[in-house]
Amino acid sequence: MDEFSKALFWAGLILLLLSSFMGGFLNGVPGAFIRWIGLFMLIYCFVRAFSKRRSQRDAENYVYLTFIARQKNKYAAYKDRRAQRKDFKFFKCPGCGTMIRVPKGKGKIHIKCKCGYTLYRKT
């Protein structure tokens, strides 16, 4: 089982347990929907595990791993910005989307990005 199959297995198991424990609160359509989604995830996990199409499964796992790595990088960047928020102010360049870090307490300044876009911001 690869990483994507493991994630499907645990997500499906959690959804099934959630639907069974929260049966009184999720009566009707929401509970049944969560139960079916969890069951589908478990079935798809085992179909992937016993599949003979290794190249297709490897491609799906690669897409999953790149998505997870991108999310981890975004979270690490957020944590880093959060730790530095006392001394620096962060702006996003409207031209290219780059995060620009400037020191706080400098008043109204103009910031020139690498792409050539100029921002006028108060720090």
PDB file of N, CA and C in Angstrom, residues 2-109:
ATOM      1  N   ASP A   2       0.591   2.161  -0.893  1.00  0.00           N
ATOM      2  CA  ASP A   2       1.340   3.405  -0.956  1.00  0.00           C
ATOM      3  C   ASP A   2       0.693   4.456  -0.046  1.00  0.00           C
ATOM      4  N   GLU A   3       1.255   5.654  -0.060  1.00  0.00           N
ATOM      5  CA  GLU A   3       0.791   6.705   0.843  1.00  0.00           C
ATOM      6  C   GLU A   3      -0.658   7.124   0.560  1.00  0.00           C
ATOM      7  N   PHE A   4      -1.024   7.173  -0.703  1.00  0.00           N
ATOM      8  CA  PHE A   4      -2.387   7.574  -1.051  1.00  0.00           C
ATOM      9  C   PHE A   4      -3.398   6.538  -0.563  1.00  0.00           C
ATOM     10  N   SER A   5      -3.068   5.251  -0.697  1.00  0.00           N
ATOM     11  CA  SER A   5      -3.957   4.197  -0.206  1.00  0.00           C
ATOM     12  C   SER A   5      -4.095   4.254   1.313  1.00  0.00           C
ATOM     13  N   LYS A   6      -2.982   4.535   1.986  1.00  0.00           N
ATOM     14  CA  LYS A   6      -3.051   4.642   3.449  1.00  0.00           C
ATOM     15  C   LYS A   6      -3.936   5.814   3.869  1.00  0.00           C
ATOM     16  N   ALA A   7      -3.796   6.935   3.171  1.00  0.00           N
ATOM     17  CA  ALA A   7      -4.623   8.098   3.492  1.00  0.00           C
ATOM     18  C   ALA A   7      -6.100   7.804   3.215  1.00  0.00           C
ATOM     19  N   LEU A   8      -6.383   7.122   2.111  1.00  0.00           N
ATOM     20  CA  LEU A   8      -7.774   6.746   1.816  1.00  0.00           C
ATOM     21  C   LEU A   8      -8.326   5.823   2.890  1.00  0.00           C
ATOM     22  N   PHE A   9      -7.512   4.857   3.321  1.00  0.00           N
ATOM     23  CA  PHE A   9      -7.950   3.910   4.338  1.00  0.00           C
ATOM     24  C   PHE A   9      -8.301   4.624   5.638  1.00  0.00           C
ATOM     25  N   TRP A  10      -7.393   5.480   6.123  1.00  0.00           N
ATOM     26  CA  TRP A  10      -7.638   6.149   7.398  1.00  0.00           C
ATOM     27  C   TRP A  10      -8.783   7.155   7.297  1.00  0.00           C
ATOM     28  N   ALA A  11      -8.878   7.867   6.187  1.00  0.00           N
ATOM     29  CA  ALA A  11      -9.981   8.821   6.026  1.00  0.00           C
ATOM     30  C   ALA A  11     -11.319   8.091   5.966  1.00  0.00           C
ATOM     31  N   GLY A  12     -11.370   6.985   5.223  1.00  0.00           N
ATOM     32  CA  GLY A  12     -12.601   6.201   5.145  1.00  0.00           C
ATOM     33  C   GLY A  12     -12.993   5.625   6.491  1.00  0.00           C
ATOM     34  N   LEU A  13     -12.009   5.115   7.214  1.00  0.00           N
ATOM     35  CA  LEU A  13     -12.281   4.548   8.539  1.00  0.00           C
ATOM     36  C   LEU A  13     -12.789   5.624   9.501  1.00  0.00           C
ATOM     37  N   ILE A  14     -12.180   6.785   9.471  1.00  0.00           N
ATOM     38  CA  ILE A  14     -12.622   7.886  10.341  1.00  0.00           C
ATOM     39  C   ILE A  14     -14.037   8.319   9.989  1.00  0.00           C
ATOM     40  N   LEU A  15     -14.347   8.411   8.684  1.00  0.00           N
ATOM     41  CA  LEU A  15     -15.704   8.801   8.285  1.00  0.00           C
ATOM     42  C   LEU A  15     -16.730   7.761   8.701  1.00  0.00           C
ATOM     43  N   LEU A  16     -16.391   6.478   8.572  1.00  0.00           N
ATOM     44  CA  LEU A  16     -17.332   5.433   9.014  1.00  0.00           C
ATOM     45  C   LEU A  16     -17.548   5.481  10.526  1.00  0.00           C
ATOM     46  N   LEU A  17     -16.467   5.658  11.279  1.00  0.00           N
ATOM     47  CA  LEU A  17     -16.614   5.755  12.732  1.00  0.00           C
ATOM     48  C   LEU A  17     -17.389   7.004  13.134  1.00  0.00           C
ATOM     49  N   LEU A  18     -17.127   8.100  12.452  1.00  0.00           N
ATOM     50  CA  LEU A  18     -17.845   9.339  12.731  1.00  0.00           C
ATOM     51  C   LEU A  18     -19.340   9.172  12.474  1.00  0.00           C
ATOM     52  N   SER A  19     -19.681   8.525  11.364  1.00  0.00           N
ATOM     53  CA  SER A  19     -21.101   8.351  11.052  1.00  0.00           C
ATOM     54  C   SER A  19     -21.781   7.393  12.029  1.00  0.00           C
ATOM     55  N   SER A  20     -21.030   6.413  12.554  1.00  0.00           N
ATOM     56  CA  SER A  20     -21.657   5.483  13.497  1.00  0.00           C
ATOM     57  C   SER A  20     -21.782   6.096  14.890  1.00  0.00           C
ATOM     58  N   PHE A  21     -20.771   6.863  15.331  1.00  0.00           N
ATOM     59  CA  PHE A  21     -20.833   7.491  16.649  1.00  0.00           C
ATOM     60  C   PHE A  21     -21.796   8.672  16.681  1.00  0.00           C
ATOM     61  N   MET A  22     -21.894   9.396  15.602  1.00  0.00           N
ATOM     62  CA  MET A  22     -22.750  10.568  15.547  1.00  0.00           C
ATOM     63  C   MET A  22     -24.091  10.242  14.884  1.00  0.00           C
ATOM     64  N   GLY A  23     -24.510   9.021  14.991  1.00  0.00           N
ATOM     65  CA  GLY A  23     -25.741   8.582  14.342  1.00  0.00           C
ATOM     66  C   GLY A  23     -26.962   9.389  14.738  1.00  0.00           C
ATOM     67  N   GLY A  24     -27.089   9.742  16.019  1.00  0.00           N
ATOM     68  CA  GLY A  24     -28.239  10.511  16.466  1.00  0.00           C
ATOM     69  C   GLY A  24     -28.237  11.935  15.940  1.00  0.00           C
ATOM     70  N   PHE A  25     -27.060  12.519  15.834  1.00  0.00           N
ATOM     71  CA  PHE A  25     -26.965  13.902  15.377  1.00  0.00           C
ATOM     72  C   PHE A  25     -27.013  14.004  13.857  1.00  0.00           C
ATOM     73  N   LEU A  26     -26.531  12.973  13.187  1.00  0.00           N
ATOM     74  CA  LEU A  26     -26.460  13.000  11.724  1.00  0.00           C
ATOM     75  C   LEU A  26     -27.499  12.068  11.100  1.00  0.00           C
ATOM     76  N   ASN A  27     -28.666  12.024  11.669  1.00  0.00           N
ATOM     77  CA  ASN A  27     -29.720  11.172  11.122  1.00  0.00           C
ATOM     78  C   ASN A  27     -30.135  11.646   9.744  1.00  0.00           C
ATOM     79  N   GLY A  28     -30.518  10.718   8.913  1.00  0.00           N
ATOM     80  CA  GLY A  28     -31.023  11.081   7.602  1.00  0.00           C
ATOM     81  C   GLY A  28     -29.925  11.192   6.559  1.00  0.00           C
ATOM     82  N   VAL A  29     -30.057  12.178   5.693  1.00  0.00           N
ATOM     83  CA  VAL A  29     -29.186  12.329   4.532  1.00  0.00           C
ATOM     84  C   VAL A  29     -27.723  12.594   4.899  1.00  0.00           C
ATOM     85  N   PRO A  30     -27.397  13.519   5.839  1.00  0.00           N
ATOM     86  CA  PRO A  30     -25.969  13.762   6.117  1.00  0.00           C
ATOM     87  C   PRO A  30     -25.243  12.524   6.636  1.00  0.00           C
ATOM     88  N   GLY A  31     -25.860  11.788   7.543  1.00  0.00           N
ATOM     89  CA  GLY A  31     -25.224  10.586   8.081  1.00  0.00           C
ATOM     90  C   GLY A  31     -25.029   9.522   7.025  1.00  0.00           C
ATOM     91  N   ALA A  32     -26.035   9.330   6.195  1.00  0.00           N
ATOM     92  CA  ALA A  32     -25.920   8.328   5.121  1.00  0.00           C
ATOM     93  C   ALA A  32     -24.873   8.741   4.096  1.00  0.00           C
ATOM     94  N   PHE A  33     -24.811  10.037   3.797  1.00  0.00           N
ATOM     95  CA  PHE A  33     -23.827  10.530   2.837  1.00  0.00           C
ATOM     96  C   PHE A  33     -22.407  10.308   3.348  1.00  0.00           C
ATOM     97  N   ILE A  34     -22.159  10.627   4.622  1.00  0.00           N
ATOM     98  CA  ILE A  34     -20.837  10.425   5.215  1.00  0.00           C
ATOM     99  C   ILE A  34     -20.492   8.943   5.243  1.00  0.00           C
ATOM    100  N   ARG A  35     -21.466   8.101   5.558  1.00  0.00           N
ATOM    101  CA  ARG A  35     -21.244   6.662   5.604  1.00  0.00           C
ATOM    102  C   ARG A  35     -20.879   6.118   4.224  1.00  0.00           C
ATOM    103  N   TRP A  36     -21.574   6.565   3.181  1.00  0.00           N
ATOM    104  CA  TRP A  36     -21.292   6.094   1.827  1.00  0.00           C
ATOM    105  C   TRP A  36     -19.944   6.588   1.326  1.00  0.00           C
ATOM    106  N   ILE A  37     -19.595   7.822   1.651  1.00  0.00           N
ATOM    107  CA  ILE A  37     -18.284   8.346   1.252  1.00  0.00           C
ATOM    108  C   ILE A  37     -17.172   7.542   1.928  1.00  0.00           C
ATOM    109  N   GLY A  38     -17.308   7.260   3.214  1.00  0.00           N
ATOM    110  CA  GLY A  38     -16.318   6.461   3.937  1.00  0.00           C
ATOM    111  C   GLY A  38     -16.199   5.060   3.372  1.00  0.00           C
ATOM    112  N   LEU A  39     -17.328   4.444   3.049  1.00  0.00           N
ATOM    113  CA  LEU A  39     -17.310   3.104   2.473  1.00  0.00           C
ATOM    114  C   LEU A  39     -16.665   3.114   1.091  1.00  0.00           C
ATOM    115  N   PHE A  40     -16.962   4.133   0.297  1.00  0.00           N
ATOM    116  CA  PHE A  40     -16.347   4.249  -1.023  1.00  0.00           C
ATOM    117  C   PHE A  40     -14.835   4.409  -0.911  1.00  0.00           C
ATOM    118  N   MET A  41     -14.376   5.202   0.075  1.00  0.00           N
ATOM    119  CA  MET A  41     -12.936   5.385   0.264  1.00  0.00           C
ATOM    120  C   MET A  41     -12.247   4.079   0.640  1.00  0.00           C
ATOM    121  N   LEU A  42     -12.868   3.301   1.514  1.00  0.00           N
ATOM    122  CA  LEU A  42     -12.279   2.015   1.896  1.00  0.00           C
ATOM    123  C   LEU A  42     -12.228   1.048   0.713  1.00  0.00           C
ATOM    124  N   ILE A  43     -13.300   0.991  -0.054  1.00  0.00           N
ATOM    125  CA  ILE A  43     -13.323   0.097  -1.218  1.00  0.00           C
ATOM    126  C   ILE A  43     -12.274   0.522  -2.234  1.00  0.00           C
ATOM    127  N   TYR A  44     -12.181   1.826  -2.505  1.00  0.00           N
ATOM    128  CA  TYR A  44     -11.207   2.306  -3.478  1.00  0.00           C
ATOM    129  C   TYR A  44      -9.777   2.069  -2.998  1.00  0.00           C
ATOM    130  N   CYS A  45      -9.572   2.148  -1.683  1.00  0.00           N
ATOM    131  CA  CYS A  45      -8.258   1.865  -1.112  1.00  0.00           C
ATOM    132  C   CYS A  45      -7.835   0.437  -1.436  1.00  0.00           C
ATOM    133  N   PHE A  46      -8.731  -0.526  -1.253  1.00  0.00           N
ATOM    134  CA  PHE A  46      -8.386  -1.919  -1.517  1.00  0.00           C
ATOM    135  C   PHE A  46      -8.317  -2.230  -3.006  1.00  0.00           C
ATOM    136  N   VAL A  47      -9.107  -1.541  -3.811  1.00  0.00           N
ATOM    137  CA  VAL A  47      -8.994  -1.703  -5.268  1.00  0.00           C
ATOM    138  C   VAL A  47      -7.623  -1.227  -5.723  1.00  0.00           C
ATOM    139  N   ARG A  48      -7.175  -0.107  -5.173  1.00  0.00           N
ATOM    140  CA  ARG A  48      -5.835   0.396  -5.511  1.00  0.00           C
ATOM    141  C   ARG A  48      -4.753  -0.565  -5.046  1.00  0.00           C
ATOM    142  N   ALA A  49      -4.921  -1.151  -3.867  1.00  0.00           N
ATOM    143  CA  ALA A  49      -3.898  -2.036  -3.308  1.00  0.00           C
ATOM    144  C   ALA A  49      -3.727  -3.301  -4.141  1.00  0.00           C
ATOM    145  N   PHE A  50      -4.814  -3.814  -4.716  1.00  0.00           N
ATOM    146  CA  PHE A  50      -4.737  -5.057  -5.482  1.00  0.00           C
ATOM    147  C   PHE A  50      -4.731  -4.833  -6.991  1.00  0.00           C
ATOM    148  N   SER A  51      -4.589  -3.600  -7.418  1.00  0.00           N
ATOM    149  CA  SER A  51      -4.596  -3.291  -8.842  1.00  0.00           C
ATOM    150  C   SER A  51      -3.285  -3.729  -9.505  1.00  0.00           C
ATOM    151  N   LYS A  52      -3.375  -4.112 -10.769  1.00  0.00           N
ATOM    152  CA  LYS A  52      -2.182  -4.497 -11.522  1.00  0.00           C
ATOM    153  C   LYS A  52      -1.664  -3.357 -12.386  1.00  0.00           C
ATOM    154  N   ARG A  53      -2.358  -2.241 -12.400  1.00  0.00           N
ATOM    155  CA  ARG A  53      -1.928  -1.072 -13.170  1.00  0.00           C
ATOM    156  C   ARG A  53      -0.997  -0.222 -12.316  1.00  0.00           C
ATOM    157  N   ARG A  54       0.245  -0.676 -12.170  1.00  0.00           N
ATOM    158  CA  ARG A  54       1.200  -0.015 -11.287  1.00  0.00           C
ATOM    159  C   ARG A  54       1.532   1.406 -11.750  1.00  0.00           C
ATOM    160  N   SER A  55       1.670   1.613 -13.052  1.00  0.00           N
ATOM    161  CA  SER A  55       2.051   2.948 -13.528  1.00  0.00           C
ATOM    162  C   SER A  55       0.949   3.968 -13.231  1.00  0.00           C
ATOM    163  N   GLN A  56      -0.307   3.549 -13.402  1.00  0.00           N
ATOM    164  CA  GLN A  56      -1.416   4.454 -13.116  1.00  0.00           C
ATOM    165  C   GLN A  56      -1.489   4.753 -11.616  1.00  0.00           C
ATOM    166  N   ARG A  57      -1.292   3.742 -10.793  1.00  0.00           N
ATOM    167  CA  ARG A  57      -1.332   3.927  -9.338  1.00  0.00           C
ATOM    168  C   ARG A  57      -0.153   4.785  -8.862  1.00  0.00           C
ATOM    169  N   ASP A  58       1.011   4.594  -9.493  1.00  0.00           N
ATOM    170  CA  ASP A  58       2.158   5.429  -9.137  1.00  0.00           C
ATOM    171  C   ASP A  58       1.913   6.884  -9.505  1.00  0.00           C
ATOM    172  N   ALA A  59       1.257   7.121 -10.635  1.00  0.00           N
ATOM    173  CA  ALA A  59       0.939   8.494 -11.046  1.00  0.00           C
ATOM    174  C   ALA A  59      -0.043   9.126 -10.063  1.00  0.00           C
ATOM    175  N   GLU A  60      -1.059   8.381  -9.617  1.00  0.00           N
ATOM    176  CA  GLU A  60      -2.013   8.900  -8.630  1.00  0.00           C
ATOM    177  C   GLU A  60      -1.306   9.207  -7.315  1.00  0.00           C
ATOM    178  N   ASN A  61      -0.400   8.328  -6.894  1.00  0.00           N
ATOM    179  CA  ASN A  61       0.338   8.545  -5.656  1.00  0.00           C
ATOM    180  C   ASN A  61       1.250   9.763  -5.773  1.00  0.00           C
ATOM    181  N   TYR A  62       1.862   9.957  -6.931  1.00  0.00           N
ATOM    182  CA  TYR A  62       2.722  11.118  -7.152  1.00  0.00           C
ATOM    183  C   TYR A  62       1.924  12.415  -7.044  1.00  0.00           C
ATOM    184  N   VAL A  63       0.726  12.454  -7.628  1.00  0.00           N
ATOM    185  CA  VAL A  63      -0.130  13.645  -7.533  1.00  0.00           C
ATOM    186  C   VAL A  63      -0.494  13.915  -6.077  1.00  0.00           C
ATOM    187  N   TYR A  64      -0.824  12.862  -5.338  1.00  0.00           N
ATOM    188  CA  TYR A  64      -1.164  13.009  -3.920  1.00  0.00           C
ATOM    189  C   TYR A  64       0.029  13.536  -3.127  1.00  0.00           C
ATOM    190  N   LEU A  65       1.213  12.963  -3.351  1.00  0.00           N
ATOM    191  CA  LEU A  65       2.395  13.377  -2.597  1.00  0.00           C
ATOM    192  C   LEU A  65       2.796  14.815  -2.910  1.00  0.00           C
ATOM    193  N   THR A  66       2.657  15.249  -4.167  1.00  0.00           N
ATOM    194  CA  THR A  66       2.975  16.642  -4.497  1.00  0.00           C
ATOM    195  C   THR A  66       1.966  17.585  -3.857  1.00  0.00           C
ATOM    196  N   PHE A  67       0.697  17.186  -3.803  1.00  0.00           N
ATOM    197  CA  PHE A  67      -0.314  18.007  -3.136  1.00  0.00           C
ATOM    198  C   PHE A  67       0.005  18.148  -1.649  1.00  0.00           C
ATOM    199  N   ILE A  68       0.348  17.055  -0.996  1.00  0.00           N
ATOM    200  CA  ILE A  68       0.662  17.076   0.432  1.00  0.00           C
ATOM    201  C   ILE A  68       1.912  17.917   0.686  1.00  0.00           C
ATOM    202  N   ALA A  69       2.932  17.786  -0.172  1.00  0.00           N
ATOM    203  CA  ALA A  69       4.160  18.573   0.002  1.00  0.00           C
ATOM    204  C   ALA A  69       3.872  20.063  -0.162  1.00  0.00           C
ATOM    205  N   ARG A  70       3.017  20.415  -1.118  1.00  0.00           N
ATOM    206  CA  ARG A  70       2.656  21.816  -1.320  1.00  0.00           C
ATOM    207  C   ARG A  70       1.941  22.371  -0.087  1.00  0.00           C
ATOM    208  N   GLN A  71       1.033  21.583   0.495  1.00  0.00           N
ATOM    209  CA  GLN A  71       0.318  22.027   1.684  1.00  0.00           C
ATOM    210  C   GLN A  71       1.262  22.181   2.877  1.00  0.00           C
ATOM    211  N   LYS A  72       2.218  21.255   3.018  1.00  0.00           N
ATOM    212  CA  LYS A  72       3.187  21.356   4.107  1.00  0.00           C
ATOM    213  C   LYS A  72       4.058  22.593   3.947  1.00  0.00           C
ATOM    214  N   ASN A  73       4.455  22.904   2.706  1.00  0.00           N
ATOM    215  CA  ASN A  73       5.270  24.095   2.462  1.00  0.00           C
ATOM    216  C   ASN A  73       4.494  25.366   2.767  1.00  0.00           C
ATOM    217  N   LYS A  74       3.209  25.408   2.402  1.00  0.00           N
ATOM    218  CA  LYS A  74       2.383  26.569   2.708  1.00  0.00           C
ATOM    219  C   LYS A  74       2.254  26.759   4.214  1.00  0.00           C
ATOM    220  N   TYR A  75       2.068  25.675   4.934  1.00  0.00           N
ATOM    221  CA  TYR A  75       1.930  25.757   6.382  1.00  0.00           C
ATOM    222  C   TYR A  75       3.242  26.198   7.028  1.00  0.00           C
ATOM    223  N   ALA A  76       4.373  25.696   6.535  1.00  0.00           N
ATOM    224  CA  ALA A  76       5.672  26.090   7.082  1.00  0.00           C
ATOM    225  C   ALA A  76       5.926  27.573   6.826  1.00  0.00           C
ATOM    226  N   ALA A  77       5.568  28.073   5.650  1.00  0.00           N
ATOM    227  CA  ALA A  77       5.742  29.490   5.347  1.00  0.00           C
ATOM    228  C   ALA A  77       4.837  30.340   6.238  1.00  0.00           C
ATOM    229  N   TYR A  78       3.608  29.879   6.467  1.00  0.00           N
ATOM    230  CA  TYR A  78       2.688  30.594   7.357  1.00  0.00           C
ATOM    231  C   TYR A  78       3.250  30.646   8.772  1.00  0.00           C
ATOM    232  N   LYS A  79       3.787  29.526   9.258  1.00  0.00           N
ATOM    233  CA  LYS A  79       4.366  29.493  10.597  1.00  0.00           C
ATOM    234  C   LYS A  79       5.553  30.441  10.705  1.00  0.00           C
ATOM    235  N   ASP A  80       6.366  30.488   9.666  1.00  0.00           N
ATOM    236  CA  ASP A  80       7.528  31.369   9.658  1.00  0.00           C
ATOM    237  C   ASP A  80       7.102  32.836   9.676  1.00  0.00           C
ATOM    238  N   ARG A  81       6.100  33.187   8.857  1.00  0.00           N
ATOM    239  CA  ARG A  81       5.596  34.561   8.848  1.00  0.00           C
ATOM    240  C   ARG A  81       4.980  34.913  10.198  1.00  0.00           C
ATOM    241  N   ARG A  82       4.286  33.971  10.779  1.00  0.00           N
ATOM    242  CA  ARG A  82       3.649  34.202  12.076  1.00  0.00           C
ATOM    243  C   ARG A  82       4.693  34.456  13.166  1.00  0.00           C
ATOM    244  N   ALA A  83       5.817  33.750  13.103  1.00  0.00           N
ATOM    245  CA  ALA A  83       6.873  33.941  14.094  1.00  0.00           C
ATOM    246  C   ALA A  83       7.560  35.293  13.921  1.00  0.00           C
ATOM    247  N   GLN A  84       7.588  35.820  12.699  1.00  0.00           N
ATOM    248  CA  GLN A  84       8.280  37.073  12.424  1.00  0.00           C
ATOM    249  C   GLN A  84       7.351  38.292  12.428  1.00  0.00           C
ATOM    250  N   ARG A  85       6.083  38.110  12.731  1.00  0.00           N
ATOM    251  CA  ARG A  85       5.125  39.206  12.599  1.00  0.00           C
ATOM    252  C   ARG A  85       5.363  40.348  13.580  1.00  0.00           C
ATOM    253  N   LYS A  86       6.134  40.107  14.630  1.00  0.00           N
ATOM    254  CA  LYS A  86       6.418  41.141  15.618  1.00  0.00           C
ATOM    255  C   LYS A  86       7.364  42.203  15.040  1.00  0.00           C
ATOM    256  N   ASP A  87       8.311  41.777  14.211  1.00  0.00           N
ATOM    257  CA  ASP A  87       9.328  42.679  13.692  1.00  0.00           C
ATOM    258  C   ASP A  87       9.134  43.073  12.233  1.00  0.00           C
ATOM    259  N   PHE A  88       8.367  42.290  11.482  1.00  0.00           N
ATOM    260  CA  PHE A  88       8.216  42.530  10.051  1.00  0.00           C
ATOM    261  C   PHE A  88       6.758  42.547   9.638  1.00  0.00           C
ATOM    262  N   LYS A  89       6.490  43.219   8.530  1.00  0.00           N
ATOM    263  CA  LYS A  89       5.158  43.236   7.929  1.00  0.00           C
ATOM    264  C   LYS A  89       5.296  42.558   6.566  1.00  0.00           C
ATOM    265  N   PHE A  90       4.297  41.769   6.202  1.00  0.00           N
ATOM    266  CA  PHE A  90       4.343  41.013   4.957  1.00  0.00           C
ATOM    267  C   PHE A  90       3.278  41.523   3.995  1.00  0.00           C
ATOM    268  N   PHE A  91       3.688  41.707   2.747  1.00  0.00           N
ATOM    269  CA  PHE A  91       2.772  42.133   1.695  1.00  0.00           C
ATOM    270  C   PHE A  91       2.881  41.167   0.531  1.00  0.00           C
ATOM    271  N   LYS A  92       1.766  40.956  -0.134  1.00  0.00           N
ATOM    272  CA  LYS A  92       1.757  40.098  -1.318  1.00  0.00           C
ATOM    273  C   LYS A  92       1.760  40.995  -2.547  1.00  0.00           C
ATOM    274  N   CYS A  93       2.687  40.746  -3.448  1.00  0.00           N
ATOM    275  CA  CYS A  93       2.795  41.538  -4.670  1.00  0.00           C
ATOM    276  C   CYS A  93       1.621  41.205  -5.589  1.00  0.00           C
ATOM    277  N   PRO A  94       0.849  42.212  -6.023  1.00  0.00           N
ATOM    278  CA  PRO A  94      -0.263  41.934  -6.934  1.00  0.00           C
ATOM    279  C   PRO A  94       0.203  41.503  -8.324  1.00  0.00           C
ATOM    280  N   GLY A  95       1.444  41.830  -8.666  1.00  0.00           N
ATOM    281  CA  GLY A  95       1.952  41.475  -9.987  1.00  0.00           C
ATOM    282  C   GLY A  95       2.320  40.012 -10.126  1.00  0.00           C
ATOM    283  N   CYS A  96       3.113  39.501  -9.172  1.00  0.00           N
ATOM    284  CA  CYS A  96       3.613  38.130  -9.305  1.00  0.00           C
ATOM    285  C   CYS A  96       3.198  37.211  -8.159  1.00  0.00           C
ATOM    286  N   GLY A  97       2.656  37.762  -7.070  1.00  0.00           N
ATOM    287  CA  GLY A  97       2.198  36.934  -5.957  1.00  0.00           C
ATOM    288  C   GLY A  97       3.280  36.626  -4.929  1.00  0.00           C
ATOM    289  N   THR A  98       4.457  37.218  -5.063  1.00  0.00           N
ATOM    290  CA  THR A  98       5.542  36.994  -4.117  1.00  0.00           C
ATOM    291  C   THR A  98       5.236  37.678  -2.789  1.00  0.00           C
ATOM    292  N   MET A  99       5.579  37.006  -1.685  1.00  0.00           N
ATOM    293  CA  MET A  99       5.436  37.614  -0.376  1.00  0.00           C
ATOM    294  C   MET A  99       6.675  38.476  -0.121  1.00  0.00           C
ATOM    295  N   ILE A 100       6.436  39.752   0.213  1.00  0.00           N
ATOM    296  CA  ILE A 100       7.520  40.700   0.439  1.00  0.00           C
ATOM    297  C   ILE A 100       7.541  41.037   1.927  1.00  0.00           C
ATOM    298  N   ARG A 101       8.726  40.948   2.529  1.00  0.00           N
ATOM    299  CA  ARG A 101       8.889  41.209   3.958  1.00  0.00           C
ATOM    300  C   ARG A 101       9.586  42.550   4.139  1.00  0.00           C
ATOM    301  N   VAL A 102       8.958  43.437   4.905  1.00  0.00           N
ATOM    302  CA  VAL A 102       9.557  44.740   5.199  1.00  0.00           C
ATOM    303  C   VAL A 102       9.525  44.960   6.706  1.00  0.00           C
ATOM    304  N   PRO A 103      10.504  45.713   7.258  1.00  0.00           N
ATOM    305  CA  PRO A 103      10.517  45.962   8.700  1.00  0.00           C
ATOM    306  C   PRO A 103       9.364  46.871   9.125  1.00  0.00           C
ATOM    307  N   LYS A 104       8.865  46.633  10.305  1.00  0.00           N
ATOM    308  CA  LYS A 104       7.775  47.452  10.838  1.00  0.00           C
ATOM    309  C   LYS A 104       8.304  48.791  11.335  1.00  0.00           C
ATOM    310  N   GLY A 105       7.408  49.781  11.401  1.00  0.00           N
ATOM    311  CA  GLY A 105       7.722  51.064  11.998  1.00  0.00           C
ATOM    312  C   GLY A 105       8.477  52.018  11.100  1.00  0.00           C
ATOM    313  N   LYS A 106       8.453  51.822   9.806  1.00  0.00           N
ATOM    314  CA  LYS A 106       9.173  52.713   8.888  1.00  0.00           C
ATOM    315  C   LYS A 106       8.259  53.770   8.276  1.00  0.00           C
ATOM    316  N   GLY A 107       6.993  53.771   8.619  1.00  0.00           N
ATOM    317  CA  GLY A 107       6.056  54.748   8.070  1.00  0.00           C
ATOM    318  C   GLY A 107       5.563  54.320   6.703  1.00  0.00           C
ATOM    319  N   LYS A 108       5.211  55.312   5.880  1.00  0.00           N
ATOM    320  CA  LYS A 108       4.700  55.032   4.545  1.00  0.00           C
ATOM    321  C   LYS A 108       5.891  54.913   3.588  1.00  0.00           C
ATOM    322  N   ILE A 109       6.039  53.741   2.976  1.00  0.00           N
ATOM    323  CA  ILE A 109       7.178  53.506   2.094  1.00  0.00           C
ATOM    324  C   ILE A 109       6.698  52.941   0.769  1.00  0.00           C
TER     325      ILE A 109
END
